[in-house]
Amino acid sequence: MTKTSAFPLRRTLLLLQACCLAMSAQAQAPSASAQLQQQASQPLRSGLDASGFDPAVRAQDDLFRAVNGTWLKRYDLPADKARFGSFIQLRDLSDERVRAIVEDLASRPDNKRPVIGSVEQKVADYYSAFLDTVAIDRAGLDPIKPALARIEAIRTLAELAQWQGGMQGRFSLPINLNVSPDVLQPTVNRVSANQGGLGLPDRDYYLKKEDARLAKALKAYEQYLETLARLSGEVDSAQVARRVLAVETAIANAHWERVLLRNPAKRNNPMSVAELQEKAPGFDWALLMQSAGLGGQGRLNVGQPSTATAVARLYADLPLADWKLYFKLRTLDHAALSLPQAFREARFALRDQALTGIQVEMPRWQRSIAELNGALGEGVGQLYVAKHFSPAHKARMQALVDNLLLAYRESIEGLDWMSPATKAEAQLKLSKFISKIGYPEVWRDYSELKVLRADPIGNAERAAAYRWQRQLARVGKPVDRKEWSMTPQTVNASYSPTLNAITFPAAILQPPFFDMAADDAVNYGAIGAVIGHEISHGFDDSGSQYDGDGALRNWWSEADRKAFEGIADKLVAQYNGYSPIAGKTVNGRLTLGENIADLSGLQIAYKAYRRSLQGKPAAKIDGFSGEQRFYYGFAQVWRGKARDEWVLQQLLSDPHSPSEFRANGTPINHDGFHEAFGTQPGDKMFKPAAERIRIW
């Protein structure tokens, strides 16, 4: 493996592709190999979109705008988008591909329609049902009336607890149950309980009323609640909205702040149901568990004990009638996209216009794809990868992952702030990483899920019930470490601390993240940095609290942990100084994990790139050195624009920094960047070597 991963990336991947083609189609192997050899001999292109560069901006002053400045000036956000960039570009491409597959199935005549019960039938009918707004408008409130009637029938707090147990997994409740690996025994699935129940993105929208932007959003939410109440037949809709908003504000007051939620040790609070009842009296927790199908569970983990205590008190203190109104409007909000036009328009006015700045609603077909992916994601994924992802792609990505892991191993060994004993633990964790590429080995079985062509609300309800039953089936059982939490058509990547696994879905493995026709430098700066980013999450401020088996365990010496936290504090201070919109700054503590992953991931990708050169200088392409192209490739990935409303929401609730600061805030700490561009004192991105932040 060492020799293979030292090859230039392009040559390695071409060899892998030739191997895969030979195994899958031996008769055509000679011509395929000849074609690949011809491709390898052709002049490399940089893989950079120079049309987006701004020649008036130097990389030494602003890497983000040097690479993206002209694009930023020329590109106007479409009216139906809150933001646009590489991830959205590929998401739209993925959606278009899924749309073509699904609409082909849905448009077939009756005698050629997919077999009832097949994945193809369920995918086509789920999509068609959600897409048919004429039928939705004609049905009115009839499809949702049974759900509203169940809420109206609640007469006691016990019945309220029972109803919430039955609604687990449907939408966010004040306390949500789920089943996941036990952080102390990660080979076994356990029950956990966590805070939820807010209709706005974060507690600050309710509590920081002195902030004009947040106050405006809160007013829009109150108007939305009033509209939901009026459309559902409430006589005094304004009063109903005020009562429901009072309930949500009380819940928001009980919520932990997001920075605190990032600490897994504080979220680890195992206790029995009886102990929870003692700590949080006023609500029947045992009945909640039993109604959810979790009766008889000896223990559960309570993520935010003080929230559970406060919410239990609220159940006892607030009028039952207010709770029923709250759950009624939560139900209507959750179903609004499948309700008549007036509900859809009200939802758009809040969730798109007020909260993200969008002016025109996303096409209905694309919303339908999003709903479909949530309900039958791996069913769609099967169809997607059959058409748009080959075994060769998987092999290509595995070569990159192996190379980055090797570079990480070497980097850990060279750390000057970590003791040998802690290094050994870090190396052990790294050796146990699991990589998931493209698509899962075993597809999810949807045979028990019933989908009807003209029942969008029923389909969504049955899909939620199916997902919840899958969770129940896991309780107390061994963790399936091969299971995926993302679909193949998702444009993203992830790290799971309890599985110690990195995941790269098929849809992200294409330009601008990975371009087979481009030279090594840009690919390492783009997808290489993504791989390094996800590996680095295993060693960020949160992920580093888990060991290689996924257990929450302190494997650090006290001195090493203190040194790590001291370096991390410098990164917090750096990002606290960035202001994407007037009067608002990045929360360096909230974004610390992602910023560490960006910093370390790019550093490791650069080391891997340099290692691939085997001591030889990279050829100049388009007048740029290989090292310059590496950083340009990284900055190109973060090309993007966003509306202020969306940025505000991001600053409050998203652990990722805005794109500009990911593109600039990371390289400024890299020796390689300063060497590649020859930065000098006075350059805006110059940072003295002694002040550069280096973690992994």
XYZ file of C-alpha atoms in Angstrom, residues 298 421 445 571 587 620 657:
7
model
C -33.812 -0.425 32.218
C 1.870 7.636 25.167
C -35.241 -3.210 3.048
C -8.399 29.106 16.715
C -18.956 32.011 17.052
C 3.515 24.428 -13.991
C -18.126 28.874 9.416
